[in-house]
Amino acid sequence: MPDRTSDIGNFDAIIVGAGVGGLYAIYRLRKLGLNVRVFEAGDGVGGTWYWNRYPGCRCDVESLEYSYSFSDDLQQEWHWPERYGTQPEILRYINHVADRFDLRRDIEFNTRVKEAVFDSKANLWTLKTDRGHVATARYCIMATGNLSTPRKPSIAGLENFEGKWYHTGLWPHEGVDFAGLRVGVIGTGSSGVQSIPIIARQAKHLYVFQRTANFSLPARNGPMPPDKERAHKAEYSARRRAAYDTPFGIAGHPPPVKSALQATEAERQRAYEAKWAEGGSISFLYSYTDLLVNRESNDTASEFVRQKIRATVKDPKTAELLCPNDHPIGTKRLILDTDYYETYNRGNVTLVDIRSKPIQEITPTGLRTADADYALDAIVFATGFDAMTGAMKEIDIHTDDGLSIREKWEGGPRTYLGIMMAGFPNLFMITGPQSPGVKSQMILACEQHVNWIAACLQYLRKRGLTRIEAEQDAEDSWIQHNNDVADRTLYPLANSWYVGANIPGKPRVFMPYVGGVTAYKKKCDDVAAKGYEGFRLSDVTEEQLYAAN
Ligand code: NAP
């Protein structure tokens, strides 16, 4: 355990992060015979599922889909007890995977990478950690996650608060007991909406401080029906393959066949009611072909959900405040909940509108808005993350000729396929910006990237090549394509973390690829089939000769 600078050697590849993507990267790269080392900030595996332990935390993709596909034995033997996995269950699964495939021995836990620098002559990345490690590797793989940099707003007075405060993305491992407490939750995204019903059941009183109302649908979670599990497992491989032929990487939802505007009002109501009863976000957005591209069509779905909110929440003023009216449904991450709107019918829950009466400060005994004081014993920040670029920018990533990620991404992220960047040879990202990761089934997205990277490393090795770098033109056209695709949708209309709107000062750039998993995977496969089109492949000795001349 180094406490001073200590050189821990040279590796074929260093992986940053031991979440879902990093773990699979260890597995795949080891199979190629590569010598790998992983640095992980937490004291355990699991990434997002390690840190987000807030009450009610649960995946919004069904468990049978949200799991690794690389081992049929694994997918056959693992039993998911519920339709949607809880955080403890998913973490248990990821730990099982780490043990079953003996992945831990290459991981350095409790270790945060602070700097990564590329030496162009030696063709090596050198990484330095907060514990003084120095390690070098030919290839560096950033498996740092998209929602891994929790952010709380800077509200004056927090340092003087006499109660306790928490961030959903950094929840204490021992849990928190809110029994008998007056609790304030700030934020009503997925994390807030999942935790609010549970905290409400424990707390003496819960105040929800809402700036923007979000759309949420019932998850309809429940025990896993044994016949469903059996049938799914019987055709697991076919289902996994089929998932790549869908926009969101999730199979089992028949694609819609017509526009919402081609249906009558009565037909639409029947369709939306059926989806509402079924639970799930993909199926709801799959009601019609154009919900994410046509405002008028989207309005029919948005209004359906608003009517449901009005029918559920008894106090009309609270119901109206909970009705989203600033973005089309689905253009922010569509939330799945259990009893969220019902929670506002409890006598011990108060919704506070901080859009019209903003928070002014946190006082020693609570929180002050523009028109009232709220006495609080605990505050929960469910205020989200510096999404998609935060984790990469926290590391000082640069090359010896002075190019840094922080500068390159000053106006927003720039990547080729969300996997590599011009100017940063041999540096890969798993589900980086401008890939569909966050808009798809994340484990599938991680597997697809790791498989692509592993095949690429194999390709290089077979040809005696040691360096790969995205070409500037390829990167520029990929970004242009991303923007063109996004501009044909309604997504850019929302002030979401997809555009960095939740972080003051962050450039407004649409970051995920929304052209769908099918088109994206085809592009990645085509690029590889054409000998890594858009990448410059070379042998370092050639590079050195080139530099010397
Ligand atoms: P989020 O969606 O970014 O929501 C943050 C919330 O905090 C928003 O309501 C936001 O309001 C509010 N907020 C931020 N800064 C504020 C400020 N200064 N004052 C008052 N309110 C403020 O974050 P999240 O809920 O943690 O979710 C992030 C993403 O993680 C999700 O979209 C999802 O992709 C993923 N996630 C998934 C699951 C799941 O699988 N079920 C669960 C949790 C999270 P504004 O909208 O006004 O900015």
Coordinates of C-alpha atoms and ligand atoms in Angstrom, one line a residue:
M1 CA 0.0 0.0 0.0
P2 CA 2.1 2.9 -1.1
D3 CA 1.9 6.2 0.8
R4 CA 4.7 7.8 -1.2
T5 CA 5.3 7.8 -4.9
S6 CA 5.8 4.2 -5.9
D7 CA 6.3 2.8 -9.4
I8 CA 4.1 -0.2 -9.7
G9 CA 5.3 -1.2 -13.1
N10 CA 4.4 -1.4 -16.7
F11 CA 1.2 -3.0 -18.0
D12 CA -0.2 -3.7 -21.4
A13 CA -3.4 -1.8 -20.4
I14 CA -4.6 0.2 -17.5
I15 CA -8.3 0.5 -16.9
V16 CA -9.7 3.3 -14.8
G17 CA -12.8 2.2 -12.9
A18 CA -14.1 -1.2 -11.8
G19 CA -17.8 -0.7 -12.6
V20 CA -19.7 -2.7 -15.1
G21 CA -17.5 -1.6 -18.1
G22 CA -14.2 -1.9 -16.3
L23 CA -14.9 -5.3 -15.0
Y24 CA -15.8 -6.7 -18.3
A25 CA -12.7 -5.0 -19.8
I26 CA -10.5 -7.0 -17.3
Y27 CA -12.2 -10.2 -18.4
R28 CA -11.8 -9.5 -22.2
L29 CA -8.3 -8.1 -22.1
R30 CA -7.0 -11.0 -20.0
K31 CA -8.4 -13.4 -22.6
L32 CA -6.2 -11.7 -25.1
G33 CA -3.3 -12.5 -22.8
L34 CA -2.8 -8.9 -21.8
N35 CA -1.4 -7.8 -18.5
V36 CA -3.9 -5.3 -17.0
R37 CA -4.2 -3.2 -13.9
V38 CA -7.3 -1.4 -12.7
F39 CA -7.6 1.6 -10.5
E40 CA -10.8 2.1 -8.6
A41 CA -11.8 4.9 -6.3
G42 CA -14.2 2.9 -4.2
D43 CA -13.3 0.0 -1.8
G44 CA -15.4 -2.4 -3.9
V45 CA -16.5 -3.1 -7.4
G46 CA -19.8 -1.9 -9.0
G47 CA -19.3 1.8 -10.0
T48 CA -22.7 3.5 -10.0
W49 CA -24.2 0.6 -8.0
Y50 CA -21.5 0.9 -5.4
W51 CA -22.0 4.6 -4.8
N52 CA -25.7 5.1 -5.2
R53 CA -27.1 3.4 -2.1
Y54 CA -29.9 5.8 -1.4
P55 CA -33.3 4.4 -0.2
G56 CA -35.4 3.1 -3.1
C57 CA -32.4 2.9 -5.6
R58 CA -33.4 0.5 -8.3
C59 CA -32.6 0.0 -12.0
D60 CA -35.2 1.3 -14.5
V61 CA -34.3 -1.4 -17.0
E62 CA -35.7 -4.9 -16.3
S63 CA -33.3 -7.3 -14.6
L64 CA -33.3 -10.0 -17.3
E65 CA -32.1 -7.4 -19.8
Y66 CA -29.9 -5.3 -17.4
S67 CA -27.2 -8.0 -17.0
Y68 CA -24.1 -9.3 -18.7
S69 CA -24.5 -11.4 -21.8
F70 CA -20.9 -12.6 -22.2
S71 CA -21.3 -15.8 -20.3
D72 CA -24.3 -18.0 -20.9
D73 CA -23.6 -20.0 -17.7
L74 CA -23.8 -16.7 -15.8
Q75 CA -27.0 -15.6 -17.3
Q76 CA -28.6 -19.0 -16.8
E77 CA -27.6 -19.5 -13.2
W78 CA -28.3 -16.0 -11.8
H79 CA -31.8 -15.6 -10.4
W80 CA -33.3 -12.1 -10.4
P81 CA -36.0 -12.0 -7.7
E82 CA -37.8 -8.9 -9.0
R83 CA -38.7 -7.4 -12.4
Y84 CA -36.4 -4.5 -11.7
G85 CA -33.2 -5.0 -9.7
T86 CA -32.7 -3.1 -6.4
Q87 CA -29.3 -1.5 -5.9
P88 CA -28.3 -4.1 -3.2
E89 CA -29.3 -6.9 -5.6
I90 CA -27.4 -5.5 -8.6
L91 CA -24.3 -4.9 -6.4
R92 CA -24.5 -8.5 -5.2
Y93 CA -24.7 -9.6 -8.8
I94 CA -21.7 -7.5 -9.8
N95 CA -19.7 -8.8 -6.9
H96 CA -20.7 -12.3 -7.9
V97 CA -19.3 -11.7 -11.4
A98 CA -16.1 -10.3 -10.0
D99 CA -15.6 -13.5 -7.9
R100 CA -16.8 -16.0 -10.4
F101 CA -14.4 -14.7 -13.0
D102 CA -11.6 -13.9 -10.5
L103 CA -11.5 -10.3 -11.6
R104 CA -10.4 -8.7 -8.3
R105 CA -6.8 -9.6 -8.3
D106 CA -5.9 -6.9 -10.9
I107 CA -7.8 -4.1 -9.1
E108 CA -6.2 -1.5 -6.9
F109 CA -9.2 -0.3 -4.7
N110 CA -9.4 3.0 -2.8
T111 CA -7.3 4.5 -5.5
R112 CA -8.3 7.5 -7.5
V113 CA -6.4 8.4 -10.7
K114 CA -5.4 12.0 -10.7
E115 CA -3.3 12.3 -13.8
A116 CA -2.8 10.5 -17.1
V117 CA -0.1 11.7 -19.5
F118 CA 0.9 10.3 -22.9
D119 CA 4.6 10.1 -23.8
S120 CA 4.6 10.2 -27.6
K121 CA 8.2 9.0 -28.0
A122 CA 7.9 6.0 -25.6
N123 CA 4.3 5.5 -26.8
L124 CA 3.2 5.0 -23.2
W125 CA 0.6 6.4 -20.9
T126 CA 1.7 7.1 -17.4
L127 CA -1.0 7.3 -14.7
K128 CA -0.6 8.8 -11.2
T129 CA -2.9 8.1 -8.4
D130 CA -3.9 9.9 -5.1
R131 CA -2.0 7.1 -3.2
G132 CA 1.2 7.8 -5.0
H133 CA 1.2 5.0 -7.5
V134 CA 2.9 5.6 -10.8
A135 CA 2.1 3.0 -13.5
T136 CA 2.7 2.9 -17.2
A137 CA 0.8 1.2 -20.0
R138 CA 0.6 1.1 -23.8
Y139 CA -3.2 1.4 -23.7
C140 CA -5.4 3.3 -21.3
I141 CA -9.1 2.5 -21.0
M142 CA -11.3 5.0 -19.2
A143 CA -14.2 3.1 -17.7
T144 CA -15.1 6.1 -15.5
G145 CA -18.8 6.2 -16.0
N146 CA -21.3 8.8 -17.2
L147 CA -23.0 9.5 -14.0
S148 CA -20.2 9.2 -11.5
T149 CA -19.4 12.8 -10.5
P150 CA -22.0 13.8 -8.0
R151 CA -22.8 17.5 -7.8
K152 CA -24.5 19.5 -5.2
P153 CA -25.4 23.1 -5.8
S154 CA -23.5 25.7 -4.0
I155 CA -26.1 27.1 -1.6
A156 CA -25.0 29.6 0.9
G157 CA -24.9 28.5 4.5
L158 CA -24.6 24.7 4.1
E159 CA -21.4 24.7 6.3
N160 CA -23.4 26.1 9.2
F161 CA -26.2 23.5 9.0
E162 CA -26.6 21.8 12.3
G163 CA -28.3 18.7 10.9
K164 CA -26.9 16.1 8.5
W165 CA -26.8 16.3 4.8
Y166 CA -26.4 13.7 2.1
H167 CA -26.0 13.3 -1.7
T168 CA -27.9 10.4 -3.2
G169 CA -24.8 9.6 -5.3
L170 CA -22.5 9.3 -2.3
W171 CA -24.8 7.6 0.2
P172 CA -23.3 6.3 3.5
H173 CA -22.7 2.5 3.4
E174 CA -24.3 2.1 6.8
G175 CA -27.6 3.6 5.6
V176 CA -29.6 6.5 7.1
D177 CA -32.5 6.3 9.5
F178 CA -34.9 9.2 9.0
A179 CA -37.4 8.0 11.6
G180 CA -38.8 11.0 13.5
L181 CA -36.9 13.6 11.5
R182 CA -37.9 16.6 9.4
V183 CA -36.2 15.9 6.1
G184 CA -35.8 18.1 3.0
V185 CA -35.1 16.5 -0.4
I186 CA -33.8 18.9 -3.1
G187 CA -34.2 17.5 -6.6
T188 CA -36.9 15.5 -8.4
G189 CA -35.0 13.6 -11.0
S190 CA -34.8 9.7 -11.0
S191 CA -32.9 9.7 -7.7
G192 CA -35.3 12.0 -5.9
V193 CA -38.4 10.3 -7.3
Q194 CA -37.1 6.9 -6.2
S195 CA -36.1 7.9 -2.7
I196 CA -39.0 10.3 -1.9
P197 CA -41.7 7.6 -1.3
I198 CA -39.3 5.6 1.0
I199 CA -38.1 8.7 3.0
A200 CA -41.7 9.8 3.3
R201 CA -42.6 6.5 5.1
Q202 CA -39.8 7.0 7.6
A203 CA -39.7 10.7 8.2
K204 CA -41.8 12.8 10.6
H205 CA -42.2 15.3 7.8
L206 CA -40.8 15.4 4.3
Y207 CA -40.4 18.6 2.3
V208 CA -39.7 18.1 -1.3
F209 CA -38.0 21.1 -2.9
Q210 CA -38.9 21.0 -6.6
R211 CA -37.4 23.3 -9.2
T212 CA -38.7 21.4 -12.3
A213 CA -41.4 18.8 -12.5
N214 CA -40.4 15.6 -14.3
F215 CA -42.4 12.9 -16.0
S216 CA -42.5 9.6 -14.2
L217 CA -44.4 6.4 -15.0
P218 CA -45.3 3.5 -12.8
A219 CA -42.6 0.8 -12.9
R220 CA -45.1 -1.9 -11.9
N221 CA -42.3 -3.7 -10.1
G222 CA -43.0 -7.1 -8.6
P223 CA -41.6 -10.5 -8.0
M224 CA -40.2 -12.2 -11.1
P225 CA -42.8 -14.6 -12.5
P226 CA -41.0 -18.0 -12.7
D227 CA -42.6 -18.8 -16.2
K228 CA -41.3 -15.4 -17.5
E229 CA -37.8 -16.1 -16.2
R230 CA -37.9 -19.7 -17.7
A231 CA -39.1 -18.5 -21.1
H232 CA -36.6 -15.6 -21.2
K233 CA -33.7 -17.9 -20.3
A234 CA -34.7 -20.4 -22.9
E235 CA -34.1 -17.9 -25.6
Y236 CA -31.5 -15.7 -23.9
S237 CA -28.9 -15.7 -26.8
A238 CA -31.5 -14.8 -29.4
R239 CA -32.8 -12.0 -27.2
R240 CA -29.4 -10.6 -26.6
R241 CA -28.7 -10.6 -30.3
A242 CA -32.1 -9.0 -30.9
A243 CA -31.3 -6.2 -28.4
Y244 CA -28.7 -4.9 -30.8
D245 CA -31.4 -4.5 -33.4
T246 CA -33.4 -2.0 -31.3
P247 CA -32.9 1.7 -30.7
F248 CA -32.4 1.4 -27.0
G249 CA -30.6 -2.0 -26.9
I250 CA -33.5 -3.7 -25.2
A251 CA -35.4 -6.5 -26.9
G252 CA -39.0 -7.6 -26.4
H253 CA -40.9 -4.4 -27.3
P254 CA -42.6 -4.6 -30.6
P255 CA -41.7 -1.5 -32.6
P256 CA -44.5 1.0 -33.2
V257 CA -46.1 1.1 -36.6
K258 CA -47.8 4.5 -36.8
S259 CA -47.7 8.1 -35.8
A260 CA -49.7 9.2 -32.8
L261 CA -51.6 11.6 -35.1
Q262 CA -52.8 8.7 -37.2
A263 CA -54.7 7.3 -34.2
T264 CA -58.0 8.6 -33.0
E265 CA -58.2 10.1 -29.5
A266 CA -60.0 7.0 -28.2
E267 CA -57.4 4.7 -29.7
R268 CA -54.6 6.8 -28.2
Q269 CA -56.1 6.7 -24.8
R270 CA -56.5 2.9 -25.0
A271 CA -52.9 2.5 -26.1
Y272 CA -51.5 4.8 -23.4
E273 CA -53.7 3.2 -20.7
A274 CA -52.3 -0.3 -21.7
K275 CA -48.7 0.9 -21.5
W276 CA -49.4 2.7 -18.2
A277 CA -50.8 -0.5 -16.8
E278 CA -47.9 -2.6 -18.2
G279 CA -45.2 -0.3 -16.6
G280 CA -41.9 0.7 -18.1
S281 CA -40.5 3.6 -20.1
I282 CA -39.4 2.0 -23.3
S283 CA -42.8 0.4 -24.0
F284 CA -44.5 3.8 -23.3
L285 CA -42.3 5.7 -25.7
Y286 CA -42.8 2.9 -28.2
S287 CA -46.5 3.6 -28.3
Y288 CA -46.1 5.5 -31.6
T289 CA -43.3 6.1 -34.1
D290 CA -43.0 9.8 -33.6
L291 CA -43.2 10.6 -29.9
L292 CA -39.6 11.8 -29.8
V293 CA -39.6 13.6 -33.1
N294 CA -43.0 15.3 -33.5
R295 CA -44.1 17.9 -30.9
E296 CA -47.8 17.5 -31.6
S297 CA -47.6 13.7 -31.2
N298 CA -45.6 14.0 -28.1
D299 CA -48.2 16.4 -26.6
T300 CA -50.7 13.6 -26.7
A301 CA -48.5 11.4 -24.5
S302 CA -47.4 14.2 -22.3
E303 CA -51.0 15.3 -21.7
F304 CA -52.0 11.7 -20.9
V305 CA -49.4 11.5 -18.1
R306 CA -50.4 15.0 -16.8
Q307 CA -54.0 13.7 -16.5
K308 CA -52.8 10.7 -14.6
I309 CA -50.9 13.0 -12.2
R310 CA -54.1 15.1 -11.7
A311 CA -56.2 12.0 -11.1
T312 CA -53.7 10.6 -8.5
V313 CA -52.8 13.6 -6.5
K314 CA -55.7 14.8 -4.4
D315 CA -54.7 18.4 -3.8
P316 CA -55.2 20.2 -7.1
K317 CA -52.5 22.8 -6.4
T318 CA -49.9 20.2 -5.7
A319 CA -51.0 18.1 -8.7
E320 CA -50.6 21.1 -11.0
L321 CA -47.1 21.8 -9.6
L322 CA -46.2 18.1 -10.3
C323 CA -47.3 18.4 -13.9
P324 CA -44.3 18.9 -16.2
N325 CA -44.8 21.6 -18.6
D326 CA -41.3 22.7 -19.8
H327 CA -40.3 19.7 -21.9
P328 CA -41.8 17.0 -24.1
I329 CA -42.1 13.6 -22.4
G330 CA -39.1 11.4 -23.0
T331 CA -36.7 14.2 -23.8
K332 CA -35.3 14.0 -20.2
R333 CA -34.6 10.6 -18.8
L334 CA -38.2 9.2 -18.3
I335 CA -38.4 8.2 -14.7
L336 CA -40.0 4.9 -13.4
D337 CA -41.4 5.1 -9.9
T338 CA -43.3 3.2 -7.2
D339 CA -45.9 5.3 -5.5
Y340 CA -44.3 8.6 -6.3
Y341 CA -47.4 10.7 -7.1
E342 CA -49.4 8.8 -4.4
T343 CA -46.8 10.0 -1.8
Y344 CA -48.1 13.6 -2.1
N345 CA -51.4 12.4 -0.6
R346 CA -49.7 11.7 2.7
G347 CA -50.2 14.2 5.5
N348 CA -46.5 14.3 6.3
V349 CA -45.3 15.4 2.8
T350 CA -45.2 18.9 1.5
L351 CA -44.2 19.9 -2.1
V352 CA -42.4 23.3 -2.2
D353 CA -42.1 25.1 -5.5
I354 CA -38.6 26.6 -5.6
R355 CA -39.0 27.7 -9.2
S356 CA -41.2 30.6 -8.2
K357 CA -39.7 31.0 -4.7
P358 CA -36.0 29.9 -5.0
I359 CA -33.9 28.6 -2.2
Q360 CA -32.0 31.6 -0.7
E361 CA -29.8 29.9 1.9
I362 CA -29.4 27.0 4.2
T363 CA -29.7 28.1 7.8
P364 CA -28.3 26.4 10.9
T365 CA -31.8 24.9 11.5
G366 CA -33.1 24.4 8.0
L367 CA -33.6 26.0 4.7
R368 CA -34.9 29.4 3.7
T369 CA -36.7 30.1 0.4
A370 CA -37.8 33.5 -0.9
D371 CA -41.0 33.3 1.2
A372 CA -40.6 30.9 4.0
D373 CA -38.3 29.1 6.5
Y374 CA -38.3 25.3 6.8
A375 CA -37.0 23.6 9.9
L376 CA -35.0 20.5 8.9
D377 CA -33.0 17.9 10.7
A378 CA -31.6 16.4 7.4
I379 CA -31.2 17.5 3.8
V380 CA -30.9 15.1 0.9
F381 CA -29.3 16.5 -2.3
A382 CA -30.8 14.5 -5.2
T383 CA -29.2 17.0 -7.5
G384 CA -27.5 14.8 -10.0
F385 CA -24.1 14.6 -11.6
D386 CA -21.7 16.4 -13.9
A387 CA -22.8 13.9 -16.4
M388 CA -20.9 12.4 -19.3
T389 CA -17.8 14.6 -19.1
G390 CA -17.3 15.1 -15.3
A391 CA -15.3 12.0 -14.5
M392 CA -12.9 12.4 -17.5
K393 CA -12.3 16.1 -16.7
E394 CA -11.6 15.4 -13.1
I395 CA -8.5 13.5 -14.2
D396 CA -5.7 15.7 -15.6
I397 CA -5.5 13.9 -18.9
H398 CA -2.9 15.3 -21.3
T399 CA -0.1 14.5 -23.8
D400 CA 3.5 15.5 -23.6
D401 CA 2.9 18.0 -26.4
G402 CA 0.6 20.0 -24.2
L403 CA -2.9 18.9 -25.4
S404 CA -5.3 18.3 -22.5
I405 CA -8.8 16.9 -22.3
R406 CA -9.9 19.8 -20.2
E407 CA -9.0 22.2 -23.0
K408 CA -10.1 20.0 -25.9
W409 CA -13.5 19.6 -24.2
E410 CA -13.8 23.2 -23.1
G411 CA -16.7 23.8 -25.6
G412 CA -18.2 20.4 -25.0
P413 CA -16.9 16.8 -25.5
R414 CA -15.3 15.9 -28.8
T415 CA -14.9 12.2 -29.7
Y416 CA -14.9 9.8 -32.6
L417 CA -17.7 7.2 -31.9
G418 CA -17.5 8.0 -28.2
I419 CA -14.5 5.6 -28.0
M420 CA -11.4 7.7 -28.9
M421 CA -10.3 11.3 -29.5
A422 CA -8.0 12.9 -32.0
G423 CA -4.8 13.9 -30.3
F424 CA -4.9 11.2 -27.6
P425 CA -3.5 8.0 -29.0
N426 CA -4.2 4.7 -27.4
L427 CA -6.7 6.2 -25.0
F428 CA -10.1 4.5 -25.1
M429 CA -13.4 5.4 -23.4
I430 CA -16.1 3.0 -22.5
T431 CA -19.5 4.6 -23.4
G432 CA -18.0 8.0 -23.9
P433 CA -19.9 11.1 -25.1
Q434 CA -21.3 10.8 -28.6
S435 CA -22.0 7.1 -28.1
P436 CA -25.5 5.8 -27.3
G437 CA -24.5 4.5 -23.8
V438 CA -26.8 6.5 -21.5
K439 CA -29.6 6.3 -24.1
S440 CA -29.5 2.5 -24.1
Q441 CA -29.1 -0.6 -21.9
M442 CA -25.9 0.3 -20.2
I443 CA -24.5 -3.2 -19.8
L444 CA -25.0 -3.9 -23.4
A445 CA -23.3 -0.6 -24.3
C446 CA -20.3 -1.5 -22.1
E447 CA -20.0 -4.9 -23.6
Q448 CA -20.2 -3.6 -27.2
H449 CA -17.4 -1.0 -26.5
V450 CA -15.2 -3.5 -24.7
N451 CA -15.7 -6.1 -27.5
W452 CA -14.8 -3.4 -30.1
I453 CA -11.7 -2.3 -28.1
A454 CA -10.6 -5.9 -27.6
A455 CA -10.9 -6.7 -31.3
C456 CA -9.0 -3.5 -32.2
L457 CA -6.1 -4.4 -29.8
Q458 CA -6.0 -7.8 -31.4
Y459 CA -6.0 -6.3 -34.9
L460 CA -3.1 -4.1 -34.0
R461 CA -1.1 -6.9 -32.4
K462 CA -1.5 -9.2 -35.3
R463 CA -0.1 -6.5 -37.6
G464 CA 2.7 -5.4 -35.3
L465 CA 1.1 -2.0 -34.8
T466 CA 1.3 -0.2 -31.5
R467 CA -0.6 3.0 -31.9
I468 CA -4.1 4.0 -32.8
E469 CA -5.5 7.5 -32.9
A470 CA -8.7 9.0 -34.2
E471 CA -8.3 11.3 -37.2
Q472 CA -9.5 14.9 -36.8
D473 CA -11.7 14.7 -39.8
A474 CA -13.4 11.5 -38.6
E475 CA -14.0 13.1 -35.2
D476 CA -15.4 16.3 -36.7
S477 CA -17.8 14.4 -39.0
W478 CA -18.9 12.1 -36.2
I479 CA -19.8 15.2 -34.1
Q480 CA -21.6 16.8 -37.0
H481 CA -23.6 13.6 -37.5
N482 CA -24.4 13.4 -33.8
N483 CA -25.7 17.0 -33.9
D484 CA -27.7 16.4 -37.1
V485 CA -29.4 13.3 -35.6
A486 CA -30.2 15.1 -32.3
D487 CA -31.6 18.1 -34.2
R488 CA -34.1 15.9 -36.0
T489 CA -35.5 15.0 -32.5
L490 CA -37.2 16.8 -29.7
Y491 CA -34.3 16.0 -27.3
P492 CA -32.5 19.3 -27.5
L493 CA -35.7 21.1 -26.3
A494 CA -35.2 19.9 -22.7
N495 CA -32.9 21.4 -20.1
S496 CA -31.5 18.0 -19.2
W497 CA -28.1 16.7 -18.2
Y498 CA -27.9 15.4 -21.8
V499 CA -27.1 19.0 -22.7
G500 CA -25.3 19.8 -19.4
A501 CA -28.1 22.2 -18.4
N502 CA -27.9 21.1 -14.7
I503 CA -24.4 22.4 -14.2
P504 CA -24.1 26.2 -14.2
G505 CA -21.6 27.3 -16.8
K506 CA -21.4 23.9 -18.6
P507 CA -21.5 24.4 -22.4
R508 CA -24.8 23.5 -23.9
V509 CA -24.0 20.6 -26.2
F510 CA -26.1 17.6 -26.8
M511 CA -23.8 14.7 -25.7
P512 CA -25.4 11.3 -26.2
Y513 CA -25.8 9.7 -29.6
V514 CA -29.5 9.3 -30.3
G515 CA -29.4 7.6 -33.7
G516 CA -30.1 4.3 -32.0
V517 CA -28.1 1.3 -31.0
T518 CA -28.6 -0.5 -34.3
A519 CA -27.2 2.3 -36.5
Y520 CA -24.4 2.9 -34.0
K521 CA -23.2 -0.7 -33.8
K522 CA -23.4 -1.0 -37.5
K523 CA -21.1 2.1 -37.8
C524 CA -18.6 0.7 -35.3
D525 CA -18.6 -2.7 -37.0
D526 CA -18.1 -1.0 -40.5
V527 CA -15.3 1.1 -39.2
A528 CA -13.5 -2.0 -37.9
A529 CA -14.2 -4.0 -41.1
K530 CA -12.6 -1.2 -43.1
G531 CA -9.4 -1.6 -41.2
Y532 CA -10.4 1.0 -38.6
E533 CA -11.5 3.7 -40.9
G534 CA -11.1 7.2 -39.5
F535 CA -8.2 6.1 -37.3
R536 CA -4.5 6.4 -37.9
L537 CA -2.7 3.2 -37.1
S538 CA 1.0 3.0 -36.8
D539 CA 4.0 1.4 -35.3
V540 CA 5.8 3.5 -32.8
T541 CA 9.2 3.2 -34.5
E542 CA 7.7 4.8 -37.6
E543 CA 6.3 7.5 -35.4
Q544 CA 9.7 8.1 -33.9
L545 CA 11.4 8.2 -37.3
Y546 CA 8.7 10.6 -38.4
A547 CA 9.3 12.9 -35.4
A548 CA 13.1 12.7 -35.8
N549 CA 12.8 14.0 -39.4
Ligands
NAP1 P1 -31.0 14.6 -12.3 O1 -31.9 13.8 -13.2 O2 -30.0 15.5 -12.9 O3 -32.0 15.4 -11.3 C1 -31.4 16.4 -10.5 C2 -32.6 17.1 -9.8 O4 -32.0 18.1 -8.9 C3 -33.4 17.9 -10.8 O5 -34.8 17.9 -10.3 C4 -32.9 19.3 -10.7 O6 -33.8 20.3 -11.0 C5 -32.5 19.4 -9.3 N1 -31.5 20.4 -9.0 C6 -30.2 20.4 -9.5 N2 -29.6 21.5 -9.1 C7 -30.5 22.2 -8.3 C8 -30.5 23.5 -7.6 N3 -29.4 24.3 -7.7 N4 -31.6 23.9 -7.0 C9 -32.7 23.1 -7.0 N5 -32.8 21.9 -7.6 C10 -31.7 21.5 -8.3 O7 -30.2 13.6 -11.3 P2 -30.6 12.2 -10.8 O8 -32.0 12.2 -10.3 O9 -29.5 11.8 -9.8 O10 -30.5 11.3 -12.0 C11 -29.5 11.4 -13.0 C12 -29.6 10.2 -13.9 O11 -29.1 9.1 -13.3 C13 -31.0 9.8 -14.4 O12 -31.5 10.7 -15.3 C14 -30.8 8.4 -14.8 O13 -30.2 8.3 -16.1 C15 -29.7 7.9 -13.8 N6 -30.4 7.3 -12.7 C16 -31.1 6.1 -13.0 C17 -31.8 5.5 -12.0 C18 -32.5 4.3 -12.4 O14 -32.0 3.4 -13.1 N7 -33.7 4.1 -11.9 C19 -31.9 6.0 -10.8 C20 -31.2 7.2 -10.5 C21 -30.5 7.9 -11.5 P3 -33.8 20.9 -12.5 O15 -34.4 19.9 -13.4 O16 -34.6 22.2 -12.4 O17 -32.4 21.1 -12.9

